[in-house]
Amino acid sequence: MQWNLLAMQENWEHLRYFLALARSGNLAVAARQLGKAPATVWRHLESLEGDLGTRLFDQRRGGYRLSEKGQLLLRQAEAVESEIFAAHQSVAQRHVQVAGEVRLTAPEFLAVWLAETLLPDLLSRHRGLAVEIVTAMPAAGLSRRESDLALRFDPVIAKDFANEASFDIGFGVYAAAAYEERYGRAETPERFAGQRLIGFDDTSGHVAPQRWLSRGAREAEVVLRSNSAALRKAAAERGLGVTLLPSLMGDASAQLEAWFPGSQLGRLPLHVLTAERVRQYPRVRLVRDRLLAHLDRHRAALAG
C-alpha cells in the first residue's frame, strides 16, 4: 500500500505525532517528547487514521504496536521526515529537533568516553532522542542489521554499511608507580623478562598495534587476562601488572605512567560505519554528524 508523498508532507504535523508514538510505543512518552498532552497526541493520530482510512496502531498490554498498515506508513513517514530535515538544514539553517532511537556499537573504552564527552550535550539538545550503545558486537551482528552506527577496528563489514571516515587510535604500555618500584621498568616493548603482564583474552588480542602483537612483552609472566580495557586499567592502577591500553584511557589515569606511548608502538585505524538502510534518517544523520565532528576535534588525544 502506498500513500501520496505530497499529501503526507502536507499532513506533516499529524506525521510527527505518528512517528513519536511509533518509536516509543507509549502514549505518555510520545506526549512528553513532543511537549503535548496525551489527548492532543491521540487527536492527531485519529485525524491521520481518518484521512488515510485505516488503523495504524493496535493497543496492546503495556503500549501501542504498529499495525501492518502502520508499518508501511512508518517507512514513508521517515522518508518525509528526512526530506524535511534536509530542507531545514540546507535552507533555513536552523536547529531542528529529532526523535527516536539510534543504536551504536563501539569498543568499551570509546563508549565510556563518548558517554562522558559527547552525549550530555547531544541529549540535552534533543530531548526526544535516545542512544543505545552496545560494547560487544561481532561483525556477524552488523550483517544482521542490529546496528545503525558502528565504530570498529576491522574495516571490512557487510556491504550494506557505508564507511564514513577513519581515525587513528593510539595505544601505550602503562604501569603504576608502585608496580615499577617493585619490579622495575622494561627497557623496550619487546624485552619483558621479569615483568608481570595484564593481557588480552583470546577474543580481543587482535586489537593492538602490530609491533605489540608480533614482538611485544616477550618472556613476561601473564597474571591476568581480560577483554575489558576498563578492567585491565583498574588492575594496572592497583599495581597488579603492566598492560596495553588505548592512549585515550591510559593518559587520563593519574595512577598510571606510559612506559611506551603510541608514537613508539603504532596506531590502529578506527572506522565509522553507517547502515545504508537508515543513513538518511534524521536521527541517524544527526548522531553520525555530531560523532564525526567530535572525533575530529579530538584527533590528537585519540592518536596518543
JSON list of C-alpha atoms in Angstrom, two decimals, residues 16-190:
[
{"chain": "A", "resi": 16, "resn": "ARG", "atom": "CA", "xyz": [5.19, 13.99, 13.73]},
{"chain": "A", "resi": 17, "resn": "TYR", "atom": "CA", "xyz": [2.77, 12.61, 16.29]},
{"chain": "A", "resi": 18, "resn": "PHE", "atom": "CA", "xyz": [2.57, 9.30, 14.46]},
{"chain": "A", "resi": 19, "resn": "LEU", "atom": "CA", "xyz": [6.39, 8.93, 14.45]},
{"chain": "A", "resi": 20, "resn": "ALA", "atom": "CA", "xyz": [6.66, 9.76, 18.15]},
{"chain": "A", "resi": 21, "resn": "LEU", "atom": "CA", "xyz": [4.19, 7.04, 19.12]},
{"chain": "A", "resi": 22, "resn": "ALA", "atom": "CA", "xyz": [5.59, 4.54, 16.58]},
{"chain": "A", "resi": 23, "resn": "ARG", "atom": "CA", "xyz": [9.09, 4.92, 18.06]},
{"chain": "A", "resi": 24, "resn": "SER", "atom": "CA", "xyz": [8.17, 4.96, 21.73]},
{"chain": "A", "resi": 25, "resn": "GLY", "atom": "CA", "xyz": [5.18, 2.61, 21.74]},
{"chain": "A", "resi": 26, "resn": "ASN", "atom": "CA", "xyz": [3.85, 4.58, 24.70]},
{"chain": "A", "resi": 27, "resn": "LEU", "atom": "CA", "xyz": [1.35, 7.44, 24.50]},
{"chain": "A", "resi": 28, "resn": "ALA", "atom": "CA", "xyz": [2.64, 9.23, 27.62]},
{"chain": "A", "resi": 29, "resn": "VAL", "atom": "CA", "xyz": [6.26, 9.02, 26.45]},
{"chain": "A", "resi": 30, "resn": "ALA", "atom": "CA", "xyz": [5.35, 10.30, 22.99]},
{"chain": "A", "resi": 31, "resn": "ALA", "atom": "CA", "xyz": [3.42, 13.20, 24.53]},
{"chain": "A", "resi": 32, "resn": "ARG", "atom": "CA", "xyz": [6.36, 14.08, 26.77]},
{"chain": "A", "resi": 33, "resn": "GLN", "atom": "CA", "xyz": [8.78, 14.04, 23.83]},
{"chain": "A", "resi": 34, "resn": "LEU", "atom": "CA", "xyz": [6.50, 16.34, 21.85]},
{"chain": "A", "resi": 35, "resn": "GLY", "atom": "CA", "xyz": [5.72, 18.61, 24.79]},
{"chain": "A", "resi": 36, "resn": "LYS", "atom": "CA", "xyz": [2.00, 17.98, 24.39]},
{"chain": "A", "resi": 37, "resn": "ALA", "atom": "CA", "xyz": [-0.81, 16.36, 26.35]},
{"chain": "A", "resi": 38, "resn": "PRO", "atom": "CA", "xyz": [-1.57, 12.68, 25.60]},
{"chain": "A", "resi": 39, "resn": "ALA", "atom": "CA", "xyz": [-5.06, 13.68, 24.45]},
{"chain": "A", "resi": 40, "resn": "THR", "atom": "CA", "xyz": [-3.52, 16.04, 21.88]},
{"chain": "A", "resi": 41, "resn": "VAL", "atom": "CA", "xyz": [-1.31, 13.27, 20.52]},
{"chain": "A", "resi": 42, "resn": "TRP", "atom": "CA", "xyz": [-4.26, 10.94, 20.21]},
{"chain": "A", "resi": 43, "resn": "ARG", "atom": "CA", "xyz": [-6.40, 13.55, 18.41]},
{"chain": "A", "resi": 44, "resn": "HIS", "atom": "CA", "xyz": [-3.69, 13.94, 15.76]},
{"chain": "A", "resi": 45, "resn": "LEU", "atom": "CA", "xyz": [-3.47, 10.17, 15.33]},
{"chain": "A", "resi": 46, "resn": "GLU", "atom": "CA", "xyz": [-7.24, 9.85, 15.00]},
{"chain": "A", "resi": 47, "resn": "SER", "atom": "CA", "xyz": [-7.20, 12.58, 12.34]},
{"chain": "A", "resi": 48, "resn": "LEU", "atom": "CA", "xyz": [-4.40, 10.84, 10.45]},
{"chain": "A", "resi": 49, "resn": "GLU", "atom": "CA", "xyz": [-6.19, 7.49, 10.58]},
{"chain": "A", "resi": 50, "resn": "GLY", "atom": "CA", "xyz": [-9.33, 9.19, 9.38]},
{"chain": "A", "resi": 51, "resn": "ASP", "atom": "CA", "xyz": [-7.50, 10.85, 6.46]},
{"chain": "A", "resi": 52, "resn": "LEU", "atom": "CA", "xyz": [-5.89, 7.56, 5.44]},
{"chain": "A", "resi": 53, "resn": "GLY", "atom": "CA", "xyz": [-8.93, 5.41, 6.13]},
{"chain": "A", "resi": 54, "resn": "THR", "atom": "CA", "xyz": [-7.01, 2.75, 8.04]},
{"chain": "A", "resi": 55, "resn": "ARG", "atom": "CA", "xyz": [-5.98, 1.75, 11.55]},
{"chain": "A", "resi": 56, "resn": "LEU", "atom": "CA", "xyz": [-2.31, 2.48, 12.25]},
{"chain": "A", "resi": 57, "resn": "PHE", "atom": "CA", "xyz": [-1.89, 1.09, 15.78]},
{"chain": "A", "resi": 58, "resn": "ASP", "atom": "CA", "xyz": [-3.06, -1.87, 17.81]},
{"chain": "A", "resi": 59, "resn": "GLN", "atom": "CA", "xyz": [-3.32, -1.23, 21.50]},
{"chain": "A", "resi": 60, "resn": "ARG", "atom": "CA", "xyz": [-1.61, -3.97, 23.45]},
{"chain": "A", "resi": 61, "resn": "ARG", "atom": "CA", "xyz": [-0.87, -4.55, 27.09]},
{"chain": "A", "resi": 62, "resn": "GLY", "atom": "CA", "xyz": [1.78, -2.03, 28.03]},
{"chain": "A", "resi": 63, "resn": "GLY", "atom": "CA", "xyz": [1.56, 0.18, 24.96]},
{"chain": "A", "resi": 64, "resn": "TYR", "atom": "CA", "xyz": [0.84, 0.58, 21.26]},
{"chain": "A", "resi": 65, "resn": "ARG", "atom": "CA", "xyz": [2.13, -1.56, 18.40]},
{"chain": "A", "resi": 66, "resn": "LEU", "atom": "CA", "xyz": [2.08, -0.62, 14.73]},
{"chain": "A", "resi": 67, "resn": "SER", "atom": "CA", "xyz": [-0.50, -2.41, 12.61]},
{"chain": "A", "resi": 68, "resn": "GLU", "atom": "CA", "xyz": [0.55, -3.86, 9.28]},
{"chain": "A", "resi": 69, "resn": "LYS", "atom": "CA", "xyz": [-0.54, -0.65, 7.53]},
{"chain": "A", "resi": 70, "resn": "GLY", "atom": "CA", "xyz": [1.20, 1.39, 10.22]},
{"chain": "A", "resi": 71, "resn": "GLN", "atom": "CA", "xyz": [4.48, -0.38, 9.49]},
{"chain": "A", "resi": 72, "resn": "LEU", "atom": "CA", "xyz": [4.14, 0.54, 5.81]},
{"chain": "A", "resi": 73, "resn": "LEU", "atom": "CA", "xyz": [3.42, 4.15, 6.71]},
{"chain": "A", "resi": 74, "resn": "LEU", "atom": "CA", "xyz": [6.42, 4.28, 9.05]},
{"chain": "A", "resi": 75, "resn": "ARG", "atom": "CA", "xyz": [8.90, 3.80, 6.20]},
{"chain": "A", "resi": 76, "resn": "GLN", "atom": "CA", "xyz": [7.32, 6.55, 4.12]},
{"chain": "A", "resi": 77, "resn": "ALA", "atom": "CA", "xyz": [6.90, 8.90, 7.07]},
{"chain": "A", "resi": 78, "resn": "GLU", "atom": "CA", "xyz": [10.60, 8.59, 7.89]},
{"chain": "A", "resi": 79, "resn": "ALA", "atom": "CA", "xyz": [11.43, 9.39, 4.27]},
{"chain": "A", "resi": 80, "resn": "VAL", "atom": "CA", "xyz": [9.32, 12.55, 4.51]},
{"chain": "A", "resi": 81, "resn": "GLU", "atom": "CA", "xyz": [10.96, 13.39, 7.84]},
{"chain": "A", "resi": 82, "resn": "SER", "atom": "CA", "xyz": [14.36, 13.02, 6.21]},
{"chain": "A", "resi": 83, "resn": "GLU", "atom": "CA", "xyz": [13.41, 15.38, 3.37]},
{"chain": "A", "resi": 84, "resn": "ILE", "atom": "CA", "xyz": [12.07, 18.00, 5.76]},
{"chain": "A", "resi": 85, "resn": "PHE", "atom": "CA", "xyz": [15.13, 17.70, 7.98]},
{"chain": "A", "resi": 86, "resn": "ALA", "atom": "CA", "xyz": [17.45, 18.17, 4.98]},
{"chain": "A", "resi": 87, "resn": "ALA", "atom": "CA", "xyz": [15.47, 21.19, 3.80]},
{"chain": "A", "resi": 88, "resn": "HIS", "atom": "CA", "xyz": [15.67, 22.85, 7.19]},
{"chain": "A", "resi": 89, "resn": "GLN", "atom": "CA", "xyz": [19.40, 22.16, 7.43]},
{"chain": "A", "resi": 90, "resn": "SER", "atom": "CA", "xyz": [20.30, 23.41, 3.96]},
{"chain": "A", "resi": 91, "resn": "VAL", "atom": "CA", "xyz": [17.83, 26.29, 3.54]},
{"chain": "A", "resi": 92, "resn": "ALA", "atom": "CA", "xyz": [16.63, 27.50, 6.90]},
{"chain": "A", "resi": 93, "resn": "GLN", "atom": "CA", "xyz": [19.92, 26.69, 8.67]},
{"chain": "A", "resi": 94, "resn": "ARG", "atom": "CA", "xyz": [18.11, 26.43, 11.98]},
{"chain": "A", "resi": 95, "resn": "HIS", "atom": "CA", "xyz": [18.10, 23.94, 14.81]},
{"chain": "A", "resi": 96, "resn": "VAL", "atom": "CA", "xyz": [15.77, 21.00, 14.08]},
{"chain": "A", "resi": 97, "resn": "GLN", "atom": "CA", "xyz": [14.56, 18.65, 16.77]},
{"chain": "A", "resi": 98, "resn": "VAL", "atom": "CA", "xyz": [14.74, 14.93, 16.02]},
{"chain": "A", "resi": 99, "resn": "ALA", "atom": "CA", "xyz": [13.38, 11.97, 17.93]},
{"chain": "A", "resi": 100, "resn": "GLY", "atom": "CA", "xyz": [13.79, 8.23, 18.08]},
{"chain": "A", "resi": 101, "resn": "GLU", "atom": "CA", "xyz": [16.46, 5.70, 18.99]},
{"chain": "A", "resi": 102, "resn": "VAL", "atom": "CA", "xyz": [19.88, 5.27, 17.39]},
{"chain": "A", "resi": 103, "resn": "ARG", "atom": "CA", "xyz": [21.85, 2.08, 18.09]},
{"chain": "A", "resi": 104, "resn": "LEU", "atom": "CA", "xyz": [25.62, 2.42, 18.19]},
{"chain": "A", "resi": 105, "resn": "THR", "atom": "CA", "xyz": [28.22, -0.31, 18.63]},
{"chain": "A", "resi": 106, "resn": "ALA", "atom": "CA", "xyz": [31.65, 0.74, 19.85]},
{"chain": "A", "resi": 107, "resn": "PRO", "atom": "CA", "xyz": [34.66, -0.52, 21.78]},
{"chain": "A", "resi": 108, "resn": "GLU", "atom": "CA", "xyz": [34.08, -0.22, 25.50]},
{"chain": "A", "resi": 109, "resn": "PHE", "atom": "CA", "xyz": [36.67, 2.48, 26.14]},
{"chain": "A", "resi": 110, "resn": "LEU", "atom": "CA", "xyz": [35.22, 4.69, 23.40]},
{"chain": "A", "resi": 111, "resn": "ALA", "atom": "CA", "xyz": [31.66, 4.09, 24.57]},
{"chain": "A", "resi": 112, "resn": "VAL", "atom": "CA", "xyz": [32.56, 5.33, 28.06]},
{"chain": "A", "resi": 113, "resn": "TRP", "atom": "CA", "xyz": [34.44, 8.32, 26.65]},
{"chain": "A", "resi": 114, "resn": "LEU", "atom": "CA", "xyz": [31.50, 9.28, 24.41]},
{"chain": "A", "resi": 115, "resn": "ALA", "atom": "CA", "xyz": [29.10, 8.98, 27.35]},
{"chain": "A", "resi": 116, "resn": "GLU", "atom": "CA", "xyz": [31.28, 11.44, 29.24]},
{"chain": "A", "resi": 117, "resn": "THR", "atom": "CA", "xyz": [32.16, 13.91, 26.50]},
{"chain": "A", "resi": 118, "resn": "LEU", "atom": "CA", "xyz": [29.54, 13.85, 23.71]},
{"chain": "A", "resi": 119, "resn": "LEU", "atom": "CA", "xyz": [26.20, 12.51, 24.93]},
{"chain": "A", "resi": 120, "resn": "PRO", "atom": "CA", "xyz": [25.42, 15.05, 27.69]},
{"chain": "A", "resi": 121, "resn": "ASP", "atom": "CA", "xyz": [25.22, 17.97, 25.25]},
{"chain": "A", "resi": 122, "resn": "LEU", "atom": "CA", "xyz": [23.66, 15.93, 22.43]},
{"chain": "A", "resi": 123, "resn": "LEU", "atom": "CA", "xyz": [20.85, 14.50, 24.57]},
{"chain": "A", "resi": 124, "resn": "SER", "atom": "CA", "xyz": [20.14, 17.79, 26.32]},
{"chain": "A", "resi": 125, "resn": "ARG", "atom": "CA", "xyz": [19.63, 19.50, 22.95]},
{"chain": "A", "resi": 126, "resn": "HIS", "atom": "CA", "xyz": [17.43, 16.73, 21.55]},
{"chain": "A", "resi": 127, "resn": "ARG", "atom": "CA", "xyz": [15.08, 15.59, 24.28]},
{"chain": "A", "resi": 128, "resn": "GLY", "atom": "CA", "xyz": [13.28, 13.06, 22.08]},
{"chain": "A", "resi": 129, "resn": "LEU", "atom": "CA", "xyz": [16.50, 11.30, 21.05]},
{"chain": "A", "resi": 130, "resn": "ALA", "atom": "CA", "xyz": [17.69, 8.06, 22.66]},
{"chain": "A", "resi": 131, "resn": "VAL", "atom": "CA", "xyz": [21.06, 6.42, 22.04]},
{"chain": "A", "resi": 132, "resn": "GLU", "atom": "CA", "xyz": [21.62, 2.73, 22.70]},
{"chain": "A", "resi": 133, "resn": "ILE", "atom": "CA", "xyz": [25.30, 1.75, 22.92]},
{"chain": "A", "resi": 134, "resn": "VAL", "atom": "CA", "xyz": [26.43, -1.87, 22.64]},
{"chain": "A", "resi": 135, "resn": "THR", "atom": "CA", "xyz": [30.07, -2.54, 23.52]},
{"chain": "A", "resi": 136, "resn": "ALA", "atom": "CA", "xyz": [30.45, -6.09, 22.21]},
{"chain": "A", "resi": 137, "resn": "MET", "atom": "CA", "xyz": [29.16, -6.78, 18.73]},
{"chain": "A", "resi": 138, "resn": "PRO", "atom": "CA", "xyz": [30.75, -9.24, 16.27]},
{"chain": "A", "resi": 139, "resn": "ALA", "atom": "CA", "xyz": [30.81, -8.45, 12.57]},
{"chain": "A", "resi": 140, "resn": "ALA", "atom": "CA", "xyz": [28.08, -11.05, 12.06]},
{"chain": "A", "resi": 141, "resn": "GLY", "atom": "CA", "xyz": [25.79, -8.99, 14.24]},
{"chain": "A", "resi": 142, "resn": "LEU", "atom": "CA", "xyz": [26.19, -5.99, 11.97]},
{"chain": "A", "resi": 143, "resn": "SER", "atom": "CA", "xyz": [25.34, -8.05, 8.92]},
{"chain": "A", "resi": 144, "resn": "ARG", "atom": "CA", "xyz": [22.08, -9.00, 10.63]},
{"chain": "A", "resi": 145, "resn": "ARG", "atom": "CA", "xyz": [21.20, -5.30, 10.78]},
{"chain": "A", "resi": 146, "resn": "GLU", "atom": "CA", "xyz": [21.48, -4.98, 14.53]},
{"chain": "A", "resi": 147, "resn": "SER", "atom": "CA", "xyz": [23.23, -1.59, 14.48]},
{"chain": "A", "resi": 148, "resn": "ASP", "atom": "CA", "xyz": [22.67, 1.85, 12.94]},
{"chain": "A", "resi": 149, "resn": "LEU", "atom": "CA", "xyz": [26.18, 3.20, 13.55]},
{"chain": "A", "resi": 150, "resn": "ALA", "atom": "CA", "xyz": [29.37, 1.34, 14.40]},
{"chain": "A", "resi": 151, "resn": "LEU", "atom": "CA", "xyz": [32.89, 2.22, 15.49]},
{"chain": "A", "resi": 152, "resn": "ARG", "atom": "CA", "xyz": [35.12, -0.69, 14.53]},
{"chain": "A", "resi": 153, "resn": "PHE", "atom": "CA", "xyz": [38.78, -1.50, 14.06]},
{"chain": "A", "resi": 154, "resn": "ASP", "atom": "CA", "xyz": [38.04, -4.04, 11.31]},
{"chain": "A", "resi": 155, "resn": "PRO", "atom": "CA", "xyz": [37.31, -2.14, 8.08]},
{"chain": "A", "resi": 156, "resn": "VAL", "atom": "CA", "xyz": [35.54, -4.79, 6.01]},
{"chain": "A", "resi": 157, "resn": "ILE", "atom": "CA", "xyz": [31.93, -5.13, 7.14]},
{"chain": "A", "resi": 158, "resn": "ALA", "atom": "CA", "xyz": [28.74, -6.15, 5.36]},
{"chain": "A", "resi": 159, "resn": "LYS", "atom": "CA", "xyz": [28.16, -4.35, 2.07]},
{"chain": "A", "resi": 160, "resn": "ASP", "atom": "CA", "xyz": [25.12, -2.54, 3.47]},
{"chain": "A", "resi": 161, "resn": "PHE", "atom": "CA", "xyz": [27.34, -0.34, 5.69]},
{"chain": "A", "resi": 162, "resn": "ALA", "atom": "CA", "xyz": [28.98, 2.87, 4.46]},
{"chain": "A", "resi": 163, "resn": "ASN", "atom": "CA", "xyz": [32.47, 3.72, 5.73]},
{"chain": "A", "resi": 164, "resn": "GLU", "atom": "CA", "xyz": [32.18, 7.40, 6.67]},
{"chain": "A", "resi": 165, "resn": "ALA", "atom": "CA", "xyz": [35.69, 8.15, 7.99]},
{"chain": "A", "resi": 166, "resn": "SER", "atom": "CA", "xyz": [38.61, 6.71, 9.94]},
{"chain": "A", "resi": 167, "resn": "PHE", "atom": "CA", "xyz": [40.61, 8.00, 12.90]},
{"chain": "A", "resi": 168, "resn": "ASP", "atom": "CA", "xyz": [43.95, 6.79, 14.27]},
{"chain": "A", "resi": 169, "resn": "ILE", "atom": "CA", "xyz": [43.77, 5.29, 17.77]},
{"chain": "A", "resi": 170, "resn": "GLY", "atom": "CA", "xyz": [46.99, 5.17, 19.74]},
{"chain": "A", "resi": 171, "resn": "PHE", "atom": "CA", "xyz": [47.95, 2.50, 22.28]},
{"chain": "A", "resi": 172, "resn": "GLY", "atom": "CA", "xyz": [50.51, 2.66, 25.06]},
{"chain": "A", "resi": 173, "resn": "VAL", "atom": "CA", "xyz": [52.03, 0.36, 27.68]},
{"chain": "A", "resi": 174, "resn": "TYR", "atom": "CA", "xyz": [51.15, 1.55, 31.19]},
{"chain": "A", "resi": 175, "resn": "ALA", "atom": "CA", "xyz": [52.07, 0.70, 34.77]},
{"chain": "A", "resi": 176, "resn": "ALA", "atom": "CA", "xyz": [51.58, 2.20, 38.22]},
{"chain": "A", "resi": 177, "resn": "ALA", "atom": "CA", "xyz": [54.45, 3.77, 40.15]},
{"chain": "A", "resi": 178, "resn": "ALA", "atom": "CA", "xyz": [54.10, 1.15, 42.90]},
{"chain": "A", "resi": 179, "resn": "TYR", "atom": "CA", "xyz": [54.48, -1.64, 40.38]},
{"chain": "A", "resi": 180, "resn": "GLU", "atom": "CA", "xyz": [57.59, -0.07, 38.85]},
{"chain": "A", "resi": 181, "resn": "GLU", "atom": "CA", "xyz": [59.19, 0.35, 42.28]},
{"chain": "A", "resi": 182, "resn": "ARG", "atom": "CA", "xyz": [58.78, -3.37, 42.92]},
{"chain": "A", "resi": 183, "resn": "TYR", "atom": "CA", "xyz": [59.51, -4.90, 39.52]},
{"chain": "A", "resi": 184, "resn": "GLY", "atom": "CA", "xyz": [61.49, -2.25, 37.70]},
{"chain": "A", "resi": 185, "resn": "ARG", "atom": "CA", "xyz": [60.85, -0.94, 34.22]},
{"chain": "A", "resi": 186, "resn": "ALA", "atom": "CA", "xyz": [61.13, -2.77, 30.90]},
{"chain": "A", "resi": 187, "resn": "GLU", "atom": "CA", "xyz": [63.79, -1.34, 28.59]},
{"chain": "A", "resi": 188, "resn": "THR", "atom": "CA", "xyz": [61.86, -1.88, 25.36]},
{"chain": "A", "resi": 189, "resn": "PRO", "atom": "CA", "xyz": [58.35, -3.07, 24.39]},
{"chain": "A", "resi": 190, "resn": "GLU", "atom": "CA", "xyz": [59.91, -6.41, 23.39]}
]
